[in-house]
Each structure stands twice: as C-alpha cells, then as structure tokens.
Coordinates of C-alpha atoms and ligand atoms in Angstrom, one line a residue:
M1 CA 1.7 -10.9 34.3
K2 CA 0.3 -10.1 30.9
T3 CA 2.5 -9.1 27.9
A4 CA 2.0 -6.5 25.1
L5 CA 3.8 -6.4 21.8
V6 CA 4.0 -2.9 20.2
T7 CA 5.3 -2.6 16.7
G8 CA 7.3 0.5 15.7
A9 CA 7.7 1.4 19.4
S10 CA 11.1 3.1 18.9
R11 CA 9.5 6.5 18.2
G12 CA 6.3 8.6 18.2
I13 CA 3.0 6.9 18.8
G14 CA 4.5 3.4 19.4
T15 CA 6.7 4.8 22.2
A16 CA 3.7 6.5 23.8
C17 CA 1.7 3.2 23.6
A18 CA 4.6 1.1 25.1
I19 CA 4.8 3.5 28.0
A20 CA 1.1 3.6 28.5
L21 CA 0.8 -0.3 28.5
S22 CA 3.8 -0.6 30.9
K23 CA 2.1 1.8 33.3
M24 CA -0.9 -0.7 33.1
G25 CA 1.5 -3.4 34.3
Y26 CA 2.2 -5.2 30.8
N27 CA 5.5 -6.7 30.1
I28 CA 6.5 -5.1 26.9
V29 CA 7.9 -6.6 23.5
L30 CA 9.2 -3.5 21.9
N31 CA 9.6 -3.9 18.1
Y32 CA 11.8 -1.5 16.1
N33 CA 13.4 -1.7 12.6
K34 CA 16.1 1.1 12.3
S35 CA 16.2 3.1 15.5
E36 CA 18.0 0.6 17.8
E37 CA 19.4 3.2 20.2
K38 CA 16.0 4.8 20.7
A39 CA 14.4 1.4 21.4
E40 CA 17.1 0.4 23.9
N41 CA 16.8 3.9 25.8
L42 CA 13.0 3.3 25.9
A43 CA 13.5 -0.2 27.3
N44 CA 15.7 1.2 30.0
I45 CA 13.3 3.9 30.9
I46 CA 10.3 1.5 31.1
T47 CA 12.3 -1.0 33.2
E48 CA 13.6 1.6 35.7
N49 CA 10.2 3.4 36.1
Y50 CA 7.5 0.7 35.6
G51 CA 9.1 -2.5 37.0
V52 CA 8.0 -4.6 34.1
D53 CA 10.0 -6.8 31.9
V54 CA 11.0 -5.5 28.4
M55 CA 12.4 -7.1 25.4
C56 CA 13.6 -5.3 22.4
V57 CA 13.3 -7.0 19.1
K58 CA 14.4 -5.7 15.7
A59 CA 12.2 -6.8 12.8
D60 CA 11.0 -5.2 9.6
V61 CA 7.3 -5.8 10.0
S62 CA 6.8 -6.1 6.1
D63 CA 9.0 -9.2 6.2
K64 CA 7.1 -12.3 7.3
T65 CA 10.1 -14.4 8.1
A66 CA 11.6 -11.6 10.4
V67 CA 8.2 -11.2 12.1
D68 CA 7.8 -15.0 12.6
E69 CA 11.2 -15.0 14.3
M70 CA 10.3 -12.0 16.5
V71 CA 7.1 -13.6 17.6
S72 CA 8.8 -16.9 18.4
K73 CA 11.4 -15.1 20.6
A74 CA 8.6 -13.2 22.3
L75 CA 6.7 -16.2 23.0
E76 CA 9.8 -18.2 24.2
K77 CA 10.3 -15.5 26.9
F78 CA 6.8 -14.5 27.9
N79 CA 4.7 -17.7 26.8
C80 CA 1.8 -15.5 25.6
I81 CA 1.1 -12.1 23.9
D82 CA -2.2 -10.7 25.3
V83 CA -2.1 -7.4 23.6
L84 CA -0.8 -6.6 20.1
V85 CA -0.6 -3.0 18.9
N86 CA 0.0 -2.8 15.2
N87 CA 1.5 0.6 15.0
A88 CA 4.5 0.6 12.7
G89 CA 4.0 2.6 9.6
V90 CA 5.4 5.1 7.0
S91 CA 3.8 7.9 5.0
S92 CA 4.4 9.5 1.7
V93 CA 3.1 12.7 0.2
K94 CA 3.2 12.7 -3.7
L95 CA 0.8 13.0 -6.7
F96 CA -0.8 9.5 -7.5
T97 CA 0.6 10.0 -11.1
D98 CA 4.1 10.2 -9.6
T99 CA 3.7 7.2 -7.5
T100 CA 5.7 4.3 -8.7
V101 CA 4.8 0.7 -8.3
D102 CA 7.8 0.5 -5.8
D103 CA 6.4 3.3 -3.8
W104 CA 3.0 1.7 -3.7
N105 CA 4.4 -1.7 -2.6
E106 CA 6.4 -0.1 0.1
I107 CA 3.5 1.7 1.7
I108 CA 1.2 -1.2 1.4
S109 CA 3.7 -3.8 2.8
T110 CA 4.7 -1.6 5.7
N111 CA 1.3 -0.4 6.6
L112 CA -1.1 -3.2 5.7
T113 CA 0.7 -6.4 5.0
S114 CA 2.6 -5.9 8.2
V115 CA -0.7 -6.1 10.1
Y116 CA -1.4 -9.4 8.5
N117 CA 2.2 -10.6 9.3
V118 CA 2.3 -9.8 12.9
T119 CA -1.3 -10.6 13.7
H120 CA -1.1 -14.0 11.8
A121 CA 2.0 -14.9 13.9
V122 CA 0.4 -13.7 17.3
L123 CA -3.2 -14.9 16.9
P124 CA -2.7 -18.6 17.6
S125 CA -1.5 -17.9 21.2
M126 CA -4.5 -15.7 21.7
L127 CA -6.8 -18.4 20.4
R128 CA -5.2 -20.9 22.7
N129 CA -5.8 -18.6 25.6
H130 CA -9.4 -17.7 24.4
S131 CA -8.6 -14.1 25.2
G132 CA -6.6 -11.1 23.7
N133 CA -6.7 -7.8 22.3
V134 CA -5.5 -6.4 18.9
V135 CA -5.4 -2.7 18.3
N136 CA -4.5 -1.5 14.9
I137 CA -3.4 2.1 14.3
A138 CA -5.2 3.5 11.2
S139 CA -5.6 7.0 10.2
M140 CA -8.3 9.6 9.5
W141 CA -7.1 9.4 5.9
G142 CA -8.2 5.8 5.7
E143 CA -11.7 6.9 6.6
V144 CA -12.0 9.8 4.2
G145 CA -9.0 9.7 1.9
A146 CA -6.3 12.4 1.5
S147 CA -5.2 14.0 -1.8
M148 CA -1.5 13.3 -2.5
E149 CA -1.7 10.4 0.0
V150 CA -3.5 7.8 -2.2
A151 CA -1.3 4.8 -1.3
Y152 CA -1.2 5.7 2.4
S153 CA -5.0 6.2 2.5
A154 CA -5.6 2.9 0.8
S155 CA -3.2 1.1 3.2
K156 CA -5.1 2.6 6.2
A157 CA -8.6 1.9 4.6
G158 CA -7.3 -1.7 4.3
V159 CA -6.3 -1.7 8.0
I160 CA -9.9 -0.6 8.9
G161 CA -11.4 -3.3 6.7
L162 CA -9.1 -6.0 8.1
T163 CA -10.0 -4.8 11.7
K164 CA -13.8 -5.1 11.1
A165 CA -13.6 -8.5 9.5
L166 CA -11.1 -10.0 11.8
A167 CA -13.2 -8.7 14.8
K168 CA -16.1 -10.8 13.6
E169 CA -14.0 -13.9 13.0
V170 CA -12.4 -14.1 16.4
A171 CA -15.0 -12.6 18.7
P172 CA -16.2 -16.2 19.4
S173 CA -12.8 -16.7 21.0
S174 CA -13.1 -13.6 23.2
I175 CA -10.6 -11.7 21.3
R176 CA -11.3 -8.2 20.5
V177 CA -10.0 -6.3 17.6
N178 CA -10.2 -2.5 17.2
C179 CA -8.7 0.5 15.5
V180 CA -7.5 3.8 16.7
S181 CA -7.7 6.4 13.9
P182 CA -5.5 9.3 14.6
G183 CA -5.7 12.7 13.0
V184 CA -2.7 15.2 13.0
I185 CA -0.2 14.0 15.7
M186 CA 3.1 15.7 16.2
T187 CA 5.7 13.1 15.7
D188 CA 8.5 12.6 13.2
M189 CA 6.0 11.7 10.6
M190 CA 5.0 15.3 10.5
S191 CA 8.5 16.6 10.1
S192 CA 8.3 17.3 6.3
F193 CA 5.6 19.8 7.0
S194 CA 6.6 23.5 7.4
D195 CA 5.6 25.6 10.3
E196 CA 3.3 27.4 7.9
D197 CA 1.7 24.1 6.8
I198 CA 1.1 23.0 10.3
K199 CA -0.5 26.4 11.3
L200 CA -2.9 25.9 8.3
I201 CA -3.7 22.4 9.3
R202 CA -4.3 23.5 12.9
E203 CA -6.9 25.9 11.6
D204 CA -8.9 22.8 10.3
I205 CA -9.0 21.2 13.7
P206 CA -12.1 22.3 15.6
L207 CA -10.4 21.7 19.0
D208 CA -7.8 24.1 17.8
V209 CA -4.9 21.9 19.1
L210 CA -2.5 19.5 17.5
G211 CA -2.6 15.9 18.7
T212 CA 0.1 14.2 20.8
A213 CA 1.3 10.7 20.8
K214 CA -0.1 10.4 24.3
N215 CA -3.5 11.2 23.1
V216 CA -3.4 8.2 20.8
A217 CA -1.8 6.0 23.5
D218 CA -4.7 6.9 25.9
A219 CA -7.2 5.6 23.4
V220 CA -5.2 2.4 22.9
A221 CA -5.1 1.9 26.7
F222 CA -8.8 2.4 26.9
L223 CA -9.5 -0.1 24.2
V224 CA -7.5 -2.9 25.8
S225 CA -8.9 -2.3 29.2
D226 CA -11.9 -3.8 30.8
K227 CA -13.7 -0.7 30.4
A228 CA -14.0 -1.5 26.7
Q229 CA -14.9 -5.3 27.2
F230 CA -18.1 -4.9 24.9
I231 CA -16.3 -3.0 22.2
T232 CA -15.0 -4.8 19.2
G233 CA -14.7 -4.0 15.4
Q234 CA -14.7 -0.4 16.0
V235 CA -12.7 2.7 14.7
L236 CA -12.1 5.1 17.5
S237 CA -11.1 8.5 16.0
V238 CA -8.7 10.6 17.8
N239 CA -8.5 13.8 15.7
G240 CA -9.7 16.8 17.6
G241 CA -12.9 16.8 15.4
M242 CA -11.0 17.2 12.1
V243 CA -13.1 14.2 10.6
I244 CA -16.4 13.6 12.1
Ligands
NAP1 P1 7.0 7.9 13.3 O1 7.3 8.8 14.4 O2 7.5 8.2 12.0 O3 7.4 6.4 13.8 C1 7.2 5.4 13.0 C2 7.6 4.1 13.8 O4 7.3 2.9 12.8 C3 9.1 4.0 14.2 O5 9.2 3.5 15.5 C4 9.6 3.2 13.1 O6 10.7 2.3 13.6 C5 8.5 2.2 12.8 N1 8.6 1.5 11.5 C6 8.5 2.1 10.2 N2 8.8 1.1 9.4 C7 8.9 0.0 9.9 C8 9.1 -1.3 9.6 N3 9.2 -1.7 8.3 N4 9.2 -2.3 10.6 C9 9.1 -2.0 11.9 N5 9.0 -0.7 12.3 C10 8.8 0.2 11.4 O7 5.4 7.8 13.1 P2 4.2 7.9 14.1 O8 3.5 9.3 13.8 O9 4.5 7.6 15.4 O10 3.1 6.9 13.4 C11 2.8 5.7 14.1 C12 1.6 5.2 13.4 O11 0.5 6.0 13.5 C13 1.8 4.8 11.8 O12 1.1 3.6 11.4 C14 1.2 6.1 11.2 O13 0.6 5.8 9.9 C15 -0.1 6.3 12.2 N6 -0.6 7.7 12.1 C16 0.3 8.7 12.4 C17 -0.3 10.1 12.3 C18 0.5 11.3 12.6 O14 0.0 12.4 12.4 N7 1.6 11.2 13.1 C19 -1.6 10.1 11.9 C20 -2.4 9.1 11.6 C21 -1.9 7.8 11.8 P3 12.3 2.6 13.2 O15 12.6 4.0 13.4 O16 12.9 1.7 14.4 O17 12.6 2.1 11.9

C-alpha cells in the first residue's frame, strides 16, 4: 500500500487533499501545526470511511528539525512516502511599505522554506524507490503578483521556480514534481474578506463561482495519478479563469 504525506492537512485544501488521496487508497500522514483536534477528527473520519492507515504528526513546517523528526516517524511506520503534497501556508494582506522583516520572514519560511524542508527530508526515500510524486500548492498570485500581497506572491513564485527546477533534477529518477496553482478558494484563508469583498472578487471570475477545496484536491489527485504520468514541472491553474 502506498503512502501520502499532506502538510497543513488539518483544515481547508489540505483536508480535502488528504480525503481525496485516502479515497485513492493511500495511507495518510496528516501534518498539522496548531489545529490538533481538527487533525484528530479528520484522522478518525478517514480511518472509518476509507479503510486506510492514518498517522497524525504535529510539526511546524518552517522548522527543519521538527520536519526531519516528522518524516523519520512517518518512514518508521510506513517505510516510504510515495506522494508528498506541500500545502501548508499562510497569507497576509498589507502594504509592502508596512511589511516588517519579521512579516517577510514568516511568510517566506512558512510558504517557501517549508517546501525545501519537507521535500529535502522526503526525497531520499523516493530516490531509493526510483518513483514518487511531489505536488506543491502555489497560488495564482505567484504567477501574476497581487497588490498588498508582495511577500505572499514572492513566496508562491518561489514555489513555482522550485517546482520547475526540481522536476528537471529528479525526472531521471522517475519522480514527478508539479504545482497546483489555486485561485480564490473558500477556506479559512479567505475569512478576513467581507461578503462585499467576496462579491466583488466573484465578479472577476469568468466561471462566476468561487473555488472549493475539493476543486484543488481533484487537481492534486489527477497529478499524482497514472493519467498524469507524462506530466512534470507544470503549473496546473485551478482558478475559474481568473488568471489565464
Ligand atoms: P487554511 O484553511 O488557512 O489552512 C492552512 C493550513 O496550513 C492549516 O491546516 C494549518 O495548520 C497549516 N499551516 C499553517 N502554518 C503551518 C505551519 N507553520 N506548519 C504546519 N502547518 C501549517 O488555508 P488554505 O486555503 O487551505 O490554504 C492551503 C494552501 O493553499 C496554502 O499554501 C495557501 O497559500 C494555498 N492557497 C490558498 C488559496 C485560497 O484562496 N484559499 C488560494 C491560493 C493558494 P494548523 O491549523 O494546524 O496550524
């Protein structure tokens, strides 16, 4: 049986990815940082409904030591990690001139350095197996930039660059590395926006619907499946046409 590690699986897109992968038959390593109860509830739902093995591990993905410990525990239990979804992330909306170096470092370390941390820990087992799939959750703002989200946009542009370069480096070992790049997805991350803001944003989405976490998870499920076996180094946008 194969195993998938999903970072930031306690809420939102990570939860939807963990469910989608468990439906595909993967054992799940469910990473969380603060939302322990949500992670434990999700683990119970997955075990009861999909008959796979689940392990919950707390780790701040920006902390290399914590990540190395998490991956060691996962490998001890499951021997190998076949799929890695680097999903954990935070956002912040403020003027660039109001962004302190601490704000900057928090966004970059949680959204970008984390992808280095977790992938660096997981990749040796994929290289040994000569197979594996990494999917990084980027953002449309990493593709085109968002006003008042400069640090966030830079972190996600970094994730896209990392994805393309690593895809080239590990392709000879039959490991695929791709990005899913979501548009506006209705999760806790959007909770600071008012109903009026959301209405205005929706008017900018050609398909005239707001995205769901499942929309993103469906794209992740496709990329790790055999249907995508000739696809690597790509950015799959899931945004209702907002950025084309
Ligand atoms: P969310 O609902 O706010 O959930 C964020 C998840 O990340 C939570 O499970 C949280 O875990 C985890 N997390 C945050 N910091 C962490 C850390 N230091 N270590 C480990 N886990 C951490 O956000 P979401 O909307 O699902 O976003 C998921 C990903 O999609 C992010 O990378 C985000 O940038 C990206 N994205 C989202 C949207 C959108 O519109 N929602 C659009 C584009 C891209 P705890 O609660 O356990 O701390």
